[in-house]
Amino acid sequence: MSRDRYVDFLRAWAIVLVVLGHWLITALVREPGGQITAPELLATVPWTQWLTLEFQIMPLFFLAGGHAAGGSWPRAQAAGGTAAGWLGRRALRLLLPTGLYSGLVLLAVGVCSVAGVDAGTLSLVGWAMAMQFWFLPVYLLLSALTPLMYAAHRRWGLLVPPVLGAVALVADVLVVTVHAPYVGLLDYVLVWGVAYQLGFCWRDGLLTGRRPLPLVMAAGGGVAFAALVTLGPFPVSLILVTGQDPSNTDPPSAAMLAWVVTQVGLCLLAAPAVRRLLERERVWRVVRPVGAASMTLYLWHMLPVLVVAAVFYLTGLAPEPVLGSAAWWGLRIPWLLVLGLVLAGVVTALRPLERGLAVLYERTTPDVGLRHAWPLWLGLAMDITALGRFAVQGFAPDGRLPVLPTVGLALGTALVMLTRWTTTARQPDLPRTARAPDRV
């Protein structure tokens, strides 16, 4: 099947909005003692919470991921592949760049800790560098569940997303009414799983073959979101705001579920016009490299904030108008431009390392026909646990190096990589099509 440029566009569009959204709401203040603090814009200037409707674009990541998995898993299965082999290849595409990023950040944390950097500053920086990590354990878990989810899709089709959504609503009711936090963890899989499952349906034409359905999804989801925000207990912000209870993201709420449906519907409605635009090679030459670099941009986009903080704020060179004032918003333009230039430099500097990761991937990726794969499953469980810890606590909780998640991520990734060497000799020779890597 030829590559769907629109799916690649969604990845590129989503990553651009994630980066711009994080940069836009990041505010820095130099205190009289020289310390740098980061006041929370969404809490300090409440009307800015409406901006999160534009920048909460993660449903598109999961939708595109489901679309990709809905093609690569059946192909691997038809060629004699196993769930473990397919998952190992898919997971390693996330784990290798994530491991490199985490290793470099943790090394910096260790050096700064030994050098006596203030614990509060180190904790804040460690949190900023890990704030995007919540996506990774959820995506890896959904990838691990793909064989079961796709089997359900093949049997029940469009019935599956509403059932997942209904279970998510029940879990959210328990979270809101009886404050059951562990039940809320299910919604990370269920709510984002709805978008992932809709990716299967989209790929198989179950959404686009029914002409009114995208419009019904966009309108119905929008009305439900508006009702839950205005009449229900949920805030409008689709990004976590300190002190808000309930939150729409921690865990994903009924309002977030409504927004998932809305965004998928809008995505389907826009598809014909955007596909025509993407047929122009000039447009595609701009979109393609952004999509190809999406993982790099996602992982590293907060590093420019630290660079700018060191160069302009620690030195006192940056002007600091009142947070949320007209002057402050005016300075967002040069702020975004400078961050963009620094990020371009970071991406360029990382290219040799990325080429090395590509070689490492080819040498260590598990065979698609992998069997007897308990090391892979154990390693993946360790990775998911470690990434979840980093997402919650950051890379320097209380200004200290987090030893257990650091060891867990390193050992877990090593187990996934070493699976190739411990099992390749027992694998049958599969067709070349089964060996081709798939995109995340």
Coordinates of C-alpha atoms in Angstrom, one line a residue:
M1 CA 0.0 0.0 0.0
S2 CA 1.4 3.4 -0.9
R3 CA 2.2 5.7 1.9
D4 CA -0.6 8.0 3.1
R5 CA 0.9 11.5 3.1
Y6 CA -2.0 12.8 5.2
V7 CA -1.0 10.5 8.1
D8 CA 2.6 11.8 7.9
F9 CA 1.2 15.3 7.9
L10 CA -0.8 14.6 11.1
R11 CA 2.4 13.6 12.8
A12 CA 4.2 16.7 11.6
W13 CA 1.3 19.0 12.5
A14 CA 0.9 17.4 15.9
I15 CA 4.6 17.8 16.8
V16 CA 4.7 21.4 15.6
L17 CA 1.7 22.3 17.8
V18 CA 3.1 20.4 20.8
V19 CA 6.4 22.2 20.5
L20 CA 4.8 25.6 20.0
G21 CA 2.2 25.0 22.8
H22 CA 4.9 24.1 25.4
W23 CA 7.0 27.1 24.4
L24 CA 4.1 29.5 24.4
I25 CA 3.0 28.7 27.9
T26 CA 6.5 28.5 29.4
A27 CA 7.3 31.6 31.4
L28 CA 10.6 32.4 33.1
V29 CA 11.3 34.9 35.8
R30 CA 14.6 35.9 37.3
E31 CA 14.2 36.3 41.1
P32 CA 16.2 39.0 43.0
G33 CA 18.6 36.4 44.2
G34 CA 19.4 35.2 40.7
Q35 CA 17.3 32.0 40.7
I36 CA 15.1 31.3 37.7
T37 CA 11.5 30.3 38.4
A38 CA 8.8 29.2 36.0
P39 CA 5.4 30.6 37.0
E40 CA 2.4 28.6 35.6
L41 CA 0.8 30.7 32.9
L42 CA -2.4 28.7 32.8
A43 CA -2.9 29.1 36.5
T44 CA -1.8 32.8 36.7
V45 CA -3.7 34.0 33.6
P46 CA -6.8 31.7 33.6
W47 CA -8.2 32.8 30.2
T48 CA -5.1 31.2 28.6
Q49 CA -6.6 27.8 29.4
W50 CA -8.8 28.2 26.3
L51 CA -5.7 28.1 24.2
T52 CA -5.2 24.5 25.1
L53 CA -8.1 23.6 22.8
E54 CA -5.8 24.5 20.0
F55 CA -2.6 22.9 21.3
Q56 CA -3.9 19.7 22.8
I57 CA -3.2 17.6 19.7
M58 CA -2.2 14.3 21.2
P59 CA -5.4 12.5 19.9
L60 CA -3.8 12.9 16.4
F61 CA -0.6 11.1 17.6
F62 CA -2.7 8.1 18.8
L63 CA -4.9 8.2 15.7
A64 CA -1.9 8.1 13.4
G65 CA -0.3 5.4 15.5
G66 CA -3.4 3.2 15.3
H67 CA -3.5 3.8 11.5
A68 CA 0.1 2.7 11.1
A69 CA -0.3 -0.3 13.4
G70 CA -3.4 -1.3 11.6
G71 CA -1.2 -1.8 8.5
S72 CA 2.0 -3.1 9.9
W73 CA 0.7 -5.7 12.3
P74 CA -1.5 -7.5 9.8
R75 CA 1.4 -7.6 7.3
A76 CA 3.7 -9.0 9.9
Q77 CA 1.1 -11.5 11.0
A78 CA 0.4 -12.6 7.4
A79 CA 4.2 -13.2 6.8
G80 CA 4.4 -15.5 9.9
G81 CA 5.5 -12.9 12.4
T82 CA 4.6 -13.0 16.1
A83 CA 3.3 -10.3 18.4
A84 CA 6.6 -10.2 20.3
G85 CA 8.6 -9.8 17.2
W86 CA 6.4 -7.0 15.8
L87 CA 6.2 -5.3 19.2
G88 CA 10.0 -5.5 19.7
R89 CA 10.7 -3.8 16.4
R90 CA 8.1 -1.1 17.0
A91 CA 9.1 -0.5 20.6
L92 CA 12.8 -0.2 19.8
R93 CA 12.1 2.7 17.5
L94 CA 10.9 4.6 20.5
L95 CA 13.3 3.2 23.1
L96 CA 16.6 3.9 21.3
P97 CA 16.1 7.7 20.9
T98 CA 14.5 7.9 24.3
G99 CA 17.3 6.0 25.9
L100 CA 19.9 8.3 24.3
Y101 CA 18.0 11.4 25.4
S102 CA 17.5 10.1 28.9
G103 CA 21.1 9.0 29.3
L104 CA 22.4 12.5 28.3
V105 CA 20.0 14.3 30.5
L106 CA 20.7 12.0 33.5
L107 CA 24.4 12.4 33.0
A108 CA 23.9 16.2 33.1
V109 CA 21.9 15.8 36.3
G110 CA 24.6 13.7 37.9
V111 CA 27.3 16.3 37.0
C112 CA 25.2 19.2 38.2
S113 CA 24.4 17.4 41.5
V114 CA 28.0 16.7 42.2
A115 CA 28.9 20.3 41.3
G116 CA 26.4 21.6 43.9
V117 CA 23.7 23.0 41.8
D118 CA 20.7 24.1 43.9
A119 CA 18.4 21.2 44.4
G120 CA 15.2 23.2 43.7
T121 CA 16.6 24.5 40.4
L122 CA 17.8 21.0 39.4
S123 CA 14.4 19.5 40.2
L124 CA 12.6 22.1 38.1
V125 CA 15.0 21.5 35.1
G126 CA 14.6 17.8 35.5
W127 CA 10.8 18.1 35.4
A128 CA 10.9 20.3 32.4
M129 CA 13.0 17.8 30.5
A130 CA 10.7 15.0 31.3
M131 CA 7.3 16.7 31.0
Q132 CA 6.6 15.1 27.7
F133 CA 7.3 11.5 28.8
W134 CA 3.8 10.6 29.8
F135 CA 3.1 9.8 26.2
L136 CA 5.7 7.1 25.9
P137 CA 4.5 4.5 28.4
V138 CA 0.9 4.9 27.2
Y139 CA 2.0 4.4 23.6
L140 CA 4.1 1.4 24.4
L141 CA 1.3 -0.2 26.4
L142 CA -1.1 0.4 23.5
S143 CA 1.4 -1.1 21.1
A144 CA 1.7 -4.2 23.3
L145 CA -2.1 -4.5 23.3
T146 CA -2.4 -4.0 19.5
P147 CA -2.8 -7.8 18.6
L148 CA -5.8 -8.0 21.0
M149 CA -7.2 -4.6 20.0
Y150 CA -6.8 -5.4 16.3
A151 CA -8.5 -8.8 16.7
A152 CA -11.4 -7.0 18.4
H153 CA -11.5 -4.5 15.5
R154 CA -11.6 -7.3 12.9
R155 CA -14.5 -9.0 14.7
W156 CA -16.6 -6.0 15.9
G157 CA -15.3 -3.0 13.9
L158 CA -16.9 0.3 14.8
L159 CA -18.5 -1.2 17.9
V160 CA -15.1 -1.3 19.7
P161 CA -14.4 2.4 20.2
P162 CA -17.8 3.2 21.8
V163 CA -17.4 0.3 24.2
L164 CA -13.9 1.5 25.2
G165 CA -15.4 5.0 25.6
A166 CA -18.2 3.7 27.8
V167 CA -15.8 1.8 30.1
A168 CA -13.7 5.0 30.3
L169 CA -16.7 7.0 31.3
V170 CA -17.5 4.5 34.1
A171 CA -13.9 4.8 35.3
D172 CA -14.0 8.5 35.2
V173 CA -17.2 8.6 37.2
L174 CA -15.5 6.6 39.9
V175 CA -12.5 9.0 39.8
V176 CA -14.7 12.1 40.2
T177 CA -17.2 10.8 42.7
V178 CA -15.3 8.4 45.0
H179 CA -11.7 9.6 44.1
A180 CA -10.4 6.2 43.0
P181 CA -7.0 7.2 41.6
Y182 CA -5.9 3.7 40.6
V183 CA -9.1 3.2 38.6
G184 CA -8.2 6.4 36.8
L185 CA -5.0 4.8 35.5
L186 CA -7.3 2.7 33.2
D187 CA -8.4 5.9 31.5
Y188 CA -4.9 6.4 30.1
V189 CA -5.3 3.3 28.1
L190 CA -9.1 3.6 27.5
V191 CA -9.3 7.2 26.4
W192 CA -6.2 7.3 24.3
G193 CA -7.1 3.7 23.2
V194 CA -10.3 5.1 21.6
A195 CA -8.2 7.3 19.3
Y196 CA -5.8 4.4 18.6
Q197 CA -8.7 2.1 17.8
L198 CA -10.3 4.7 15.6
G199 CA -7.0 4.6 13.6
F200 CA -7.8 1.0 12.7
C201 CA -11.3 2.0 11.6
W202 CA -10.0 4.9 9.6
R203 CA -7.4 2.7 7.8
D204 CA -10.1 0.1 6.9
G205 CA -12.5 2.8 5.6
L206 CA -15.1 2.3 8.3
L207 CA -15.1 6.0 9.1
T208 CA -14.7 7.6 5.7
G209 CA -17.2 5.1 4.0
R210 CA -20.1 6.7 6.0
R211 CA -20.3 10.3 4.8
P212 CA -22.1 11.9 7.7
L213 CA -20.1 10.1 10.4
P214 CA -17.1 12.5 10.6
L215 CA -19.5 15.5 10.9
V216 CA -21.5 13.7 13.6
M217 CA -18.3 12.9 15.5
A218 CA -17.0 16.5 15.2
A219 CA -20.3 18.1 16.2
G220 CA -21.4 15.5 18.8
G221 CA -18.0 15.5 20.5
G222 CA -17.9 19.3 20.5
V223 CA -21.4 19.6 22.1
A224 CA -20.5 16.9 24.7
F225 CA -17.2 18.7 25.5
A226 CA -19.1 22.1 25.9
A227 CA -21.7 20.5 28.2
L228 CA -19.1 18.7 30.4
V229 CA -17.2 22.0 30.8
T230 CA -20.1 24.3 31.3
L231 CA -22.6 22.1 33.2
G232 CA -20.2 19.4 34.4
P233 CA -17.3 19.4 36.9
F234 CA -14.5 19.6 34.3
P235 CA -12.2 22.6 33.6
V236 CA -11.8 23.9 30.1
S237 CA -8.0 23.3 30.2
L238 CA -6.8 20.3 28.3
I239 CA -3.4 20.5 29.9
L240 CA -2.7 19.9 33.5
V241 CA -3.1 23.0 35.7
T242 CA -1.9 22.8 39.3
G243 CA -4.7 22.7 41.8
Q244 CA -7.5 21.8 39.4
D245 CA -9.6 18.9 40.5
P246 CA -10.7 17.1 38.5
S247 CA -8.2 17.4 35.8
N248 CA -8.8 16.6 32.1
T249 CA -5.4 14.9 31.7
D250 CA -4.4 13.3 35.0
P251 CA -6.1 11.0 34.3
P252 CA -7.8 11.7 30.9
S253 CA -11.4 12.7 31.7
A254 CA -14.8 12.4 30.0
A255 CA -14.2 15.9 28.6
M256 CA -10.9 14.7 27.1
L257 CA -12.7 11.7 25.6
A258 CA -15.2 14.1 24.0
W259 CA -12.3 16.2 22.6
V260 CA -10.7 13.0 21.2
V261 CA -13.9 12.3 19.2
T262 CA -14.2 15.9 18.1
Q263 CA -10.6 16.1 16.9
V264 CA -10.8 12.8 15.0
G265 CA -14.0 14.0 13.3
L266 CA -12.4 17.3 12.3
C267 CA -9.3 15.4 11.1
L268 CA -11.5 13.3 8.8
L269 CA -13.4 16.3 7.5
A270 CA -10.2 18.1 6.6
A271 CA -8.6 15.1 5.0
P272 CA -9.7 15.6 1.3
A273 CA -8.6 19.2 1.1
V274 CA -5.3 18.6 2.9
R275 CA -4.5 15.6 0.8
R276 CA -4.9 17.7 -2.3
L277 CA -2.5 20.3 -0.9
L278 CA 0.0 17.5 0.0
E279 CA 0.1 16.4 -3.6
R280 CA 2.1 19.5 -4.3
E281 CA 5.8 18.6 -4.1
R282 CA 6.7 22.0 -2.6
V283 CA 4.4 21.4 0.3
W284 CA 5.4 17.8 0.8
R285 CA 9.1 18.8 0.9
V286 CA 8.3 21.0 3.9
V287 CA 6.1 18.4 5.7
R288 CA 8.2 15.3 5.1
P289 CA 11.3 16.2 7.1
V290 CA 9.3 17.5 10.0
G291 CA 7.4 14.2 10.2
A292 CA 10.6 12.2 9.9
A293 CA 12.2 14.2 12.8
S294 CA 9.1 14.0 15.0
M295 CA 10.6 11.9 17.7
T296 CA 13.7 14.1 17.9
L297 CA 11.6 17.2 18.1
Y298 CA 9.3 15.7 20.7
L299 CA 12.1 14.6 23.0
W300 CA 14.5 17.6 22.7
H301 CA 12.2 20.6 22.3
M302 CA 12.6 21.8 25.9
L303 CA 16.4 22.0 25.8
P304 CA 16.3 25.3 23.9
V305 CA 14.3 26.8 26.8
L306 CA 17.2 25.9 29.1
V307 CA 19.7 27.4 26.7
V308 CA 17.7 30.6 26.4
A309 CA 17.3 30.7 30.2
A310 CA 21.0 30.4 30.8
V311 CA 22.0 33.0 28.1
F312 CA 19.3 35.7 28.6
Y313 CA 17.7 35.2 32.0
L314 CA 20.6 34.2 34.3
T315 CA 22.6 37.1 32.8
G316 CA 19.7 39.5 33.3
L317 CA 19.6 40.4 29.6
A318 CA 16.0 39.3 29.0
P319 CA 13.3 42.0 29.5
E320 CA 10.6 40.8 32.0
P321 CA 7.3 42.6 31.7
V322 CA 4.4 41.5 33.9
L323 CA 3.3 38.0 33.1
G324 CA 0.3 38.0 30.7
S325 CA 0.6 41.8 29.9
A326 CA 0.5 43.1 26.3
A327 CA 4.2 43.6 26.4
W328 CA 4.7 40.0 27.6
W329 CA 2.6 38.6 24.7
G330 CA 4.5 40.9 22.3
L331 CA 7.8 39.3 23.4
R332 CA 6.4 35.8 22.7
I333 CA 7.2 36.4 19.0
P334 CA 11.0 36.8 19.4
W335 CA 10.9 34.2 22.2
L336 CA 9.5 31.6 19.7
L337 CA 11.9 32.6 17.0
V338 CA 14.9 32.3 19.2
L339 CA 13.8 28.9 20.5
G340 CA 13.1 27.7 17.0
L341 CA 16.7 28.7 15.9
V342 CA 18.2 26.9 18.9
L343 CA 16.1 23.8 18.2
A344 CA 17.2 23.8 14.6
G345 CA 20.8 23.8 15.8
V346 CA 20.1 21.0 18.3
V347 CA 18.5 18.8 15.6
T348 CA 21.5 19.4 13.2
A349 CA 23.9 18.5 16.0
L350 CA 22.1 15.3 16.7
R351 CA 22.2 14.0 13.2
P352 CA 25.4 11.9 13.6
L353 CA 23.9 10.3 16.7
E354 CA 20.7 9.6 14.9
R355 CA 22.6 7.9 12.1
G356 CA 24.3 5.8 14.7
L357 CA 21.0 4.9 16.3
A358 CA 19.7 3.8 12.9
V359 CA 22.7 1.4 12.5
L360 CA 22.1 0.2 16.1
Y361 CA 18.5 -0.4 15.3
E362 CA 19.2 -2.6 12.3
R363 CA 21.7 -4.6 14.3
T364 CA 19.7 -5.1 17.4
T365 CA 16.0 -5.1 16.4
P366 CA 14.3 -8.4 17.2
D367 CA 13.3 -10.7 14.4
V368 CA 9.7 -10.3 13.4
G369 CA 9.2 -14.1 14.0
L370 CA 10.5 -13.9 17.5
R371 CA 9.3 -16.6 19.9
H372 CA 10.2 -17.5 23.5
A373 CA 10.4 -13.8 24.1
W374 CA 10.1 -13.5 27.9
P375 CA 13.2 -11.2 28.0
L376 CA 11.4 -8.8 25.7
W377 CA 8.2 -8.7 27.7
L378 CA 10.2 -8.2 30.9
G379 CA 12.3 -5.5 29.4
L380 CA 9.3 -3.7 28.0
A381 CA 7.6 -3.8 31.4
M382 CA 10.7 -2.3 33.0
D383 CA 10.8 0.4 30.4
I384 CA 7.1 1.3 30.8
T385 CA 7.5 1.5 34.6
A386 CA 10.7 3.6 34.4
L387 CA 9.3 6.0 31.8
G388 CA 6.1 6.4 33.9
R389 CA 8.3 7.3 36.9
F390 CA 10.2 9.9 34.9
A391 CA 6.9 11.4 33.6
V392 CA 5.6 11.9 37.2
Q393 CA 8.8 12.8 39.1
G394 CA 11.1 14.2 36.4
F395 CA 14.8 13.5 36.0
A396 CA 15.8 15.0 39.3
P397 CA 13.2 14.6 42.0
D398 CA 14.2 16.6 45.0
G399 CA 17.4 17.5 43.1
R400 CA 18.7 14.0 43.2
L401 CA 19.5 11.4 40.5
P402 CA 16.6 8.9 40.4
V403 CA 18.6 5.6 40.6
L404 CA 15.9 3.0 40.3
P405 CA 14.1 4.3 37.1
T406 CA 17.5 5.0 35.6
V407 CA 18.6 1.4 36.1
G408 CA 15.2 0.2 35.0
L409 CA 15.2 2.1 31.7
A410 CA 18.8 1.0 30.9
L411 CA 18.2 -2.6 31.8
G412 CA 14.8 -2.8 30.2
T413 CA 16.0 -1.4 26.9
A414 CA 19.1 -3.7 26.9
L415 CA 16.8 -6.7 27.4
V416 CA 14.7 -5.7 24.3
M417 CA 17.8 -5.2 22.3
L418 CA 19.5 -8.4 23.4
T419 CA 16.5 -10.5 22.5
R420 CA 17.8 -10.5 18.9
W421 CA 21.0 -12.2 19.9
T422 CA 19.5 -14.8 22.2
T423 CA 16.8 -15.9 19.8
T424 CA 17.8 -15.2 16.2
A425 CA 19.4 -18.6 15.7
R426 CA 16.1 -20.2 16.4
Q427 CA 14.0 -18.1 14.0
P428 CA 12.8 -19.3 10.6
D429 CA 13.9 -17.3 7.5
L430 CA 10.9 -14.9 7.0
P431 CA 10.1 -13.0 3.7
R432 CA 11.8 -9.7 3.2
T433 CA 8.4 -7.9 3.5
A434 CA 8.1 -9.1 7.1
R435 CA 11.5 -7.8 8.0
A436 CA 10.9 -4.2 6.8
P437 CA 10.8 -1.8 9.7
D438 CA 7.5 0.1 10.4
R439 CA 7.1 3.6 11.5
V440 CA 5.8 4.5 14.9

